[in-house]
Amino acid sequence: MSPDPVAVEEVVAEQVADLCVAAPAEGEKPKKEKKPKPQKEKKEKPAQGGGKELKKETQLGLSTKKADDFSKWYSELVVASELISYYDVSGCYILRPWAFSMWEVVQRWFDDNIKKLGVQNAYFPMFITEDVLNTEKDHVEGFAPEVAWVTRAGNSEMDKPIAIRPTSETVMYPYYAQWIRSHRDLPLRLNQWTNVVRWEFKYPTPFIRSREFLWQEGHTAFATQAEADTEVRQILDFYAGVYQELLAVPVTQGQKSDKEKFAGALYTTTVEAFIPDNGRGVQGATSHCLGQNFSKMFGIEFETEDHGKSHAWQNSWGLTTRSLGVMIMTHGDDKGLVLPPRVAPKQVVIIPIPKSSSAPEQVAAMFEQVVIIPILKSSSAPEQVAAMFEQVKAFKASLESSSVRVETDYRTNYTPGWKYNHWELRGVPIRMELGPKDMDNKTVVLARRDTGAKEFVPWDQVATRVPELLEQIQADMLAKAKARYDACVETVTTWDAFMAALNNKHMALAPWADEEEVEEDVKKRSATADAMGAKTLCIPFEQPPLPEGAVCFASGKPAKNWALWGRSY
Amino acid sequence: MSPDPVAVEEVVAEQVADLCVAAPAEGEKPKKEKKPKPQKEKKEKPAQGGGKELKKETQLGLSTKKADDFSKWYSELVVASELISYYDVSGCYILRPWAFSMWEVVQRWFDDNIKKLGVQNAYFPMFITEDVLNTEKDHVEGFAPEVAWVTRAGNSEMDKPIAIRPTSETVMYPYYAQWIRSHRDLPLRLNQWTNVVRWEFKYPTPFIRSREFLWQEGHTAFATQAEADTEVRQILDFYAGVYQELLAVPVTQGQKSDKEKFAGALYTTTVEAFIPDNGRGVQGATSHCLGQNFSKMFGIEFETEDHGKSHAWQNSWGLTTRSLGVMIMTHGDDKGLVLPPRVAPKQVVIIPIPKSSSAPEQVAAMFEQVVIIPILKSSSAPEQVAAMFEQVKAFKASLESSSVRVETDYRTNYTPGWKYNHWELRGVPIRMELGPKDMDNKTVVLARRDTGAKEFVPWDQVATRVPELLEQIQADMLAKAKARYDACVETVTTWDAFMAALNNKHMALAPWADEEEVEEDVKKRSATADAMGAKTLCIPFEQPPLPEGAVCFASGKPAKNWALWGRSY
């Protein structure tokens, strides 16, 4: 099932090389040693001792600018911001808490929504017998090259190898055939949140393309096509909601071409995102109507109200952790992550800025924090520091009671500047600063991560201003990304304009006769020495009017619709 | 990591044979056919048509009584109540929504609690290279016989096989070594909710012992043993909370003997449950202090506050879907599941009981329900049925606004009696009945699943009485199970009394000299022709006073403590 993190089309090797992250090559093994040390990561943590940190502060931040080398910037960013660690099995990544907690937000939101529709969660085994996997021919052909096989348990060879699910249609549907007997058993709507494995041999990219990834997969069965069609679009709206409402990433909703649809589906709908920086489309999530293809293969047949027999109409739909990668690429900047407030693990970081204290142990004991090491010449009295820290705690408690996710950074072995960089790298939407002057004036400074804008806010307005500002940031981030996205859609009607759009790192919205062989042909013809060929991203649901006599930009035949084309992940 | 769903000690074959469920034997494959049909399940759904249902109603319910053949009763129950479907890979089971939603309750409760402690969720890959898996010797020896190996991807043989995690110590700890440099990086407290694979060759049992199962595994690192010790017990308290507060299953908290502790741990703590019906102990969940064993092997070393070097103190702890199996075994009866309200997917089922309607289509249309088929001679006017259904909807809305999980059953092609049986089989704690007389009197009947007791409740008290009754049921179920549990603990001081307790399907609390070789010996000596040998379940934290001069019941040496012994899963 899609969204396919590892699109099936071949990719021009030079083009993807820039996406390659320094994971160990296939078959490369860590040396036999007592303490296996996976590939070293960028260390940002300074060693202990006041003076040393200051010297090492320059290590913070990214060495590459987003505009200079996008894929190097991305690879650096996901590690430096502690989202990802590279893992010693190639193409697999560790999702660290900073990343996983964003996935939890997405999960909760989507899960609540599908449950309101009547979908129930379940869990099916991850192992599939070879015979069952082979049941649906188109389907298995789509996945066979990427299937990982278990052939041994302990020291025993298995009689027959067992596959690890690349998706669960064939795992589930034999049981749907058992459970569905009558129209009264329909609809059957199940979902599961799982890991799946697609053993890609292409270059992996954190979040975007990995051999094991996390997702949800919904599998539903209905008595009629009308019901199935309706659900396909409801789910797609939720996917658009995840991207636009949570991740602040604009998407186009549409239908996949026959060439690009899911293996075995009747039709596939999709939300398509776009990365302006490298001119690549990204399939965001897909919602498929499987029609009766699988129900016929697996014998999912029911007695209708009028005592006839009918095969069920089925859908499947999936959203993966790829969504986080698209968000990171969309919003990140040269200072690091820029996280939309609704998914940010921490929405506000409060940084008290005392002058160094003359009696640090007293304050430290009071707050059970780490030992405070003087790093500035001038000093605040311990009582002043204590009052400041009390105020920070009060803000934290007050904001948390309004469900704002708050971090505090009392550490005194780092300078304020280092802390600013640190939390900017991690993408926290709002930084709240509280210094000695702010204590006198009873104000705080709120600094926005997305724009850098600062404002002074009186203490008694913090509890209302912060949630308001978070919503403002969320809206502004989407608006900004939407403006960039829209600027990347070029309406073209000729081959030359089409190629110019692609080479300008844009998408092309072009009249098309909807022919699979033309899509194949366009892909070949649009490949250049240093860029992959283009394909249809989708046929958008929102279609501009098609001018009378419009012809396909590529074949010259009478156009049937507008298709959105692009180079893509 | 434990809890080990597949205990390592050998089991007397005849004894476990009764646990065997009719899963396909290892290596047995479904026939090559177009429509793979997994093993047939008990069908409880009648075919359509009013008259037929009545004839088939006798199919509902269980053919085996709990007291007559416990394991057959259990195998039947988990399928008939739609918790489980057997799967065509031996030892793997499908968790259907009725089961999975209970797991979701457990997950939410435990996850909220550990997050309050400061634990964060993450996700580590499920694949492990052979070299890394082999790093900790005791550990790998404990798991090697059960490890599933991936050796092929698509059509390519891998250079080296890759293991699927049986637990994630060796997956995670190389990265802990990277992330932990200073005492400031501690504590590091991560958890993940995942599937794991232990390819057991013993007889599988749904929930209790399966080759793939779901769990959470927490992995934490501290600067000091004191902190690690504290957490071990905090987590164990949460585990006891899951069993006692959610699942209404009494447990004993204690420490495992050296023989029974987790492979590689310094010590293991456990919550131990007991199934009186077959006299078997069940390890409920375990919380391990790993000491510095793994940190030394994986080089997890940090700079201390006083600029020295130290290895981290580590814990790991796990709770699996086995917990649901223990709950089912504890509370289920001859009519089916009896679910504790706090985990029940539906806490109340409301069943309207109209007399059959003379104008069923009108009512059906009004409620968009299935067609109503007359099944009784006398009839209610359509207006009366509509009023009754309106009232059911009002109760549902009212109870749901108080977070009560409500099911309604408007189906009219089943008799009330059939519906009662159906929802009893599924274990719903309260059945609310609403018949024509209740409409007149403005009352409902509340029937308790656990005791069968019925009460009349005026409509205006339903919203307060139902939540109250649910809490009462929860408390009563725990109290009843606790009384049965306590009655199964026999305090013994001699070998003969010990054997008598075991053969009476009880646990034995016995003075012990805490010697591993004695435990081995007891196990051998206590095995009989038709029963496995006993082992220590735990050394309970709550120890009765040890009489002066007390000696080990088995070795006669001076006793060190009281140990709880039993035959066990």
PDB file of N, CA, C and O in Angstrom, chain B residues 362-392:
ATOM      1  N   GLN B 362     -41.072   1.942   8.609  1.00  0.00           N
ATOM      2  CA  GLN B 362     -41.121   3.320   9.103  1.00  0.00           C
ATOM      3  C   GLN B 362     -40.073   3.549  10.198  1.00  0.00           C
ATOM      4  O   GLN B 362     -39.341   4.529  10.199  1.00  0.00           O
ATOM      5  N   VAL B 363     -40.059   2.630  11.130  1.00  0.00           N
ATOM      6  CA  VAL B 363     -39.113   2.773  12.235  1.00  0.00           C
ATOM      7  C   VAL B 363     -37.676   2.656  11.719  1.00  0.00           C
ATOM      8  O   VAL B 363     -36.794   3.429  12.087  1.00  0.00           O
ATOM      9  N   ALA B 364     -37.490   1.700  10.854  1.00  0.00           N
ATOM     10  CA  ALA B 364     -36.147   1.487  10.325  1.00  0.00           C
ATOM     11  C   ALA B 364     -35.646   2.734   9.628  1.00  0.00           C
ATOM     12  O   ALA B 364     -34.517   3.175   9.817  1.00  0.00           O
ATOM     13  N   ALA B 365     -36.501   3.314   8.827  1.00  0.00           N
ATOM     14  CA  ALA B 365     -36.110   4.508   8.092  1.00  0.00           C
ATOM     15  C   ALA B 365     -35.766   5.623   9.074  1.00  0.00           C
ATOM     16  O   ALA B 365     -34.794   6.354   8.901  1.00  0.00           O
ATOM     17  N   MET B 366     -36.564   5.685  10.126  1.00  0.00           N
ATOM     18  CA  MET B 366     -36.363   6.737  11.118  1.00  0.00           C
ATOM     19  C   MET B 366     -34.971   6.628  11.754  1.00  0.00           C
ATOM     20  O   MET B 366     -34.336   7.604  12.098  1.00  0.00           O
ATOM     21  N   PHE B 367     -34.492   5.419  11.928  1.00  0.00           N
ATOM     22  CA  PHE B 367     -33.228   5.228  12.619  1.00  0.00           C
ATOM     23  C   PHE B 367     -32.098   4.753  11.718  1.00  0.00           C
ATOM     24  O   PHE B 367     -31.026   4.447  12.172  1.00  0.00           O
ATOM     25  N   GLU B 368     -32.386   4.701  10.453  1.00  0.00           N
ATOM     26  CA  GLU B 368     -31.398   4.218   9.496  1.00  0.00           C
ATOM     27  C   GLU B 368     -30.757   2.922   9.971  1.00  0.00           C
ATOM     28  O   GLU B 368     -29.558   2.726   9.899  1.00  0.00           O
ATOM     29  N   GLN B 369     -31.561   2.100  10.517  1.00  0.00           N
ATOM     30  CA  GLN B 369     -31.068   0.800  10.964  1.00  0.00           C
ATOM     31  C   GLN B 369     -31.440  -0.246   9.924  1.00  0.00           C
ATOM     32  O   GLN B 369     -32.094   0.057   8.920  1.00  0.00           O
ATOM     33  N   VAL B 370     -31.049  -1.471  10.203  1.00  0.00           N
ATOM     34  CA  VAL B 370     -31.369  -2.557   9.282  1.00  0.00           C
ATOM     35  C   VAL B 370     -32.876  -2.792   9.271  1.00  0.00           C
ATOM     36  O   VAL B 370     -33.597  -2.368  10.163  1.00  0.00           O
ATOM     37  N   VAL B 371     -33.316  -3.454   8.261  1.00  0.00           N
ATOM     38  CA  VAL B 371     -34.747  -3.742   8.146  1.00  0.00           C
ATOM     39  C   VAL B 371     -35.222  -4.559   9.348  1.00  0.00           C
ATOM     40  O   VAL B 371     -34.545  -5.476   9.797  1.00  0.00           O
ATOM     41  N   ILE B 372     -36.362  -4.176   9.852  1.00  0.00           N
ATOM     42  CA  ILE B 372     -36.892  -4.874  11.024  1.00  0.00           C
ATOM     43  C   ILE B 372     -37.792  -6.012  10.565  1.00  0.00           C
ATOM     44  O   ILE B 372     -38.705  -5.822   9.770  1.00  0.00           O
ATOM     45  N   ILE B 373     -37.487  -7.165  11.058  1.00  0.00           N
ATOM     46  CA  ILE B 373     -38.235  -8.354  10.652  1.00  0.00           C
ATOM     47  C   ILE B 373     -39.053  -8.834  11.836  1.00  0.00           C
ATOM     48  O   ILE B 373     -38.511  -9.084  12.907  1.00  0.00           O
ATOM     49  N   PRO B 374     -40.350  -8.958  11.663  1.00  0.00           N
ATOM     50  CA  PRO B 374     -41.194  -9.363  12.795  1.00  0.00           C
ATOM     51  C   PRO B 374     -40.771 -10.738  13.292  1.00  0.00           C
ATOM     52  O   PRO B 374     -40.629 -11.665  12.498  1.00  0.00           O
ATOM     53  N   ILE B 375     -40.573 -10.850  14.549  1.00  0.00           N
ATOM     54  CA  ILE B 375     -40.225 -12.167  15.068  1.00  0.00           C
ATOM     55  C   ILE B 375     -41.105 -12.559  16.239  1.00  0.00           C
ATOM     56  O   ILE B 375     -41.002 -13.656  16.757  1.00  0.00           O
ATOM     57  N   LEU B 376     -41.964 -11.654  16.676  1.00  0.00           N
ATOM     58  CA  LEU B 376     -42.857 -12.002  17.778  1.00  0.00           C
ATOM     59  C   LEU B 376     -44.295 -11.799  17.311  1.00  0.00           C
ATOM     60  O   LEU B 376     -44.558 -11.031  16.395  1.00  0.00           O
ATOM     61  N   LYS B 377     -45.154 -12.476  17.985  1.00  0.00           N
ATOM     62  CA  LYS B 377     -46.544 -12.408  17.558  1.00  0.00           C
ATOM     63  C   LYS B 377     -47.151 -11.038  17.870  1.00  0.00           C
ATOM     64  O   LYS B 377     -47.692 -10.356  17.018  1.00  0.00           O
ATOM     65  N   SER B 378     -47.087 -10.649  19.102  1.00  0.00           N
ATOM     66  CA  SER B 378     -47.697  -9.377  19.479  1.00  0.00           C
ATOM     67  C   SER B 378     -46.885  -8.232  18.886  1.00  0.00           C
ATOM     68  O   SER B 378     -45.759  -8.414  18.443  1.00  0.00           O
ATOM     69  N   SER B 379     -47.451  -7.063  18.869  1.00  0.00           N
ATOM     70  CA  SER B 379     -46.731  -5.979  18.206  1.00  0.00           C
ATOM     71  C   SER B 379     -46.895  -4.655  18.938  1.00  0.00           C
ATOM     72  O   SER B 379     -47.888  -4.388  19.599  1.00  0.00           O
ATOM     73  N   SER B 380     -45.860  -3.836  18.808  1.00  0.00           N
ATOM     74  CA  SER B 380     -45.925  -2.465  19.290  1.00  0.00           C
ATOM     75  C   SER B 380     -46.257  -1.577  18.099  1.00  0.00           C
ATOM     76  O   SER B 380     -45.852  -1.857  16.977  1.00  0.00           O
ATOM     77  N   ALA B 381     -46.929  -0.496  18.365  1.00  0.00           N
ATOM     78  CA  ALA B 381     -47.179   0.461  17.293  1.00  0.00           C
ATOM     79  C   ALA B 381     -45.862   1.123  16.914  1.00  0.00           C
ATOM     80  O   ALA B 381     -44.969   1.255  17.753  1.00  0.00           O
ATOM     81  N   PRO B 382     -45.735   1.514  15.645  1.00  0.00           N
ATOM     82  CA  PRO B 382     -44.481   2.132  15.211  1.00  0.00           C
ATOM     83  C   PRO B 382     -44.104   3.328  16.072  1.00  0.00           C
ATOM     84  O   PRO B 382     -42.923   3.530  16.362  1.00  0.00           O
ATOM     85  N   GLU B 383     -45.070   4.081  16.497  1.00  0.00           N
ATOM     86  CA  GLU B 383     -44.759   5.252  17.321  1.00  0.00           C
ATOM     87  C   GLU B 383     -44.118   4.814  18.636  1.00  0.00           C
ATOM     88  O   GLU B 383     -43.200   5.454  19.150  1.00  0.00           O
ATOM     89  N   GLN B 384     -44.617   3.703  19.170  1.00  0.00           N
ATOM     90  CA  GLN B 384     -44.056   3.211  20.429  1.00  0.00           C
ATOM     91  C   GLN B 384     -42.604   2.767  20.247  1.00  0.00           C
ATOM     92  O   GLN B 384     -41.742   3.051  21.073  1.00  0.00           O
ATOM     93  N   VAL B 385     -42.357   2.054  19.143  1.00  0.00           N
ATOM     94  CA  VAL B 385     -40.984   1.608  18.876  1.00  0.00           C
ATOM     95  C   VAL B 385     -40.080   2.832  18.675  1.00  0.00           C
ATOM     96  O   VAL B 385     -38.979   2.901  19.216  1.00  0.00           O
ATOM     97  N   ALA B 386     -40.582   3.792  17.945  1.00  0.00           N
ATOM     98  CA  ALA B 386     -39.778   4.985  17.694  1.00  0.00           C
ATOM     99  C   ALA B 386     -39.448   5.702  18.994  1.00  0.00           C
ATOM    100  O   ALA B 386     -38.309   6.129  19.210  1.00  0.00           O
ATOM    101  N   ALA B 387     -40.428   5.798  19.875  1.00  0.00           N
ATOM    102  CA  ALA B 387     -40.193   6.470  21.152  1.00  0.00           C
ATOM    103  C   ALA B 387     -39.136   5.712  21.958  1.00  0.00           C
ATOM    104  O   ALA B 387     -38.256   6.296  22.597  1.00  0.00           O
ATOM    105  N   MET B 388     -39.252   4.398  21.910  1.00  0.00           N
ATOM    106  CA  MET B 388     -38.277   3.574  22.641  1.00  0.00           C
ATOM    107  C   MET B 388     -36.855   3.789  22.093  1.00  0.00           C
ATOM    108  O   MET B 388     -35.900   3.962  22.848  1.00  0.00           O
ATOM    109  N   PHE B 389     -36.749   3.787  20.761  1.00  0.00           N
ATOM    110  CA  PHE B 389     -35.437   3.966  20.151  1.00  0.00           C
ATOM    111  C   PHE B 389     -34.895   5.367  20.445  1.00  0.00           C
ATOM    112  O   PHE B 389     -33.698   5.559  20.660  1.00  0.00           O
ATOM    113  N   GLU B 390     -35.782   6.344  20.445  1.00  0.00           N
ATOM    114  CA  GLU B 390     -35.365   7.709  20.806  1.00  0.00           C
ATOM    115  C   GLU B 390     -34.765   7.715  22.213  1.00  0.00           C
ATOM    116  O   GLU B 390     -33.771   8.368  22.492  1.00  0.00           O
ATOM    117  N   GLN B 391     -35.425   6.994  23.103  1.00  0.00           N
ATOM    118  CA  GLN B 391     -34.976   6.960  24.486  1.00  0.00           C
ATOM    119  C   GLN B 391     -33.599   6.304  24.593  1.00  0.00           C
ATOM    120  O   GLN B 391     -32.728   6.746  25.342  1.00  0.00           O
ATOM    121  N   VAL B 392     -33.397   5.240  23.806  1.00  0.00           N
ATOM    122  CA  VAL B 392     -32.092   4.566  23.794  1.00  0.00           C
ATOM    123  C   VAL B 392     -31.008   5.540  23.317  1.00  0.00           C
ATOM    124  O   VAL B 392     -29.925   5.630  23.906  1.00  0.00           O
TER     125      VAL B 392
END
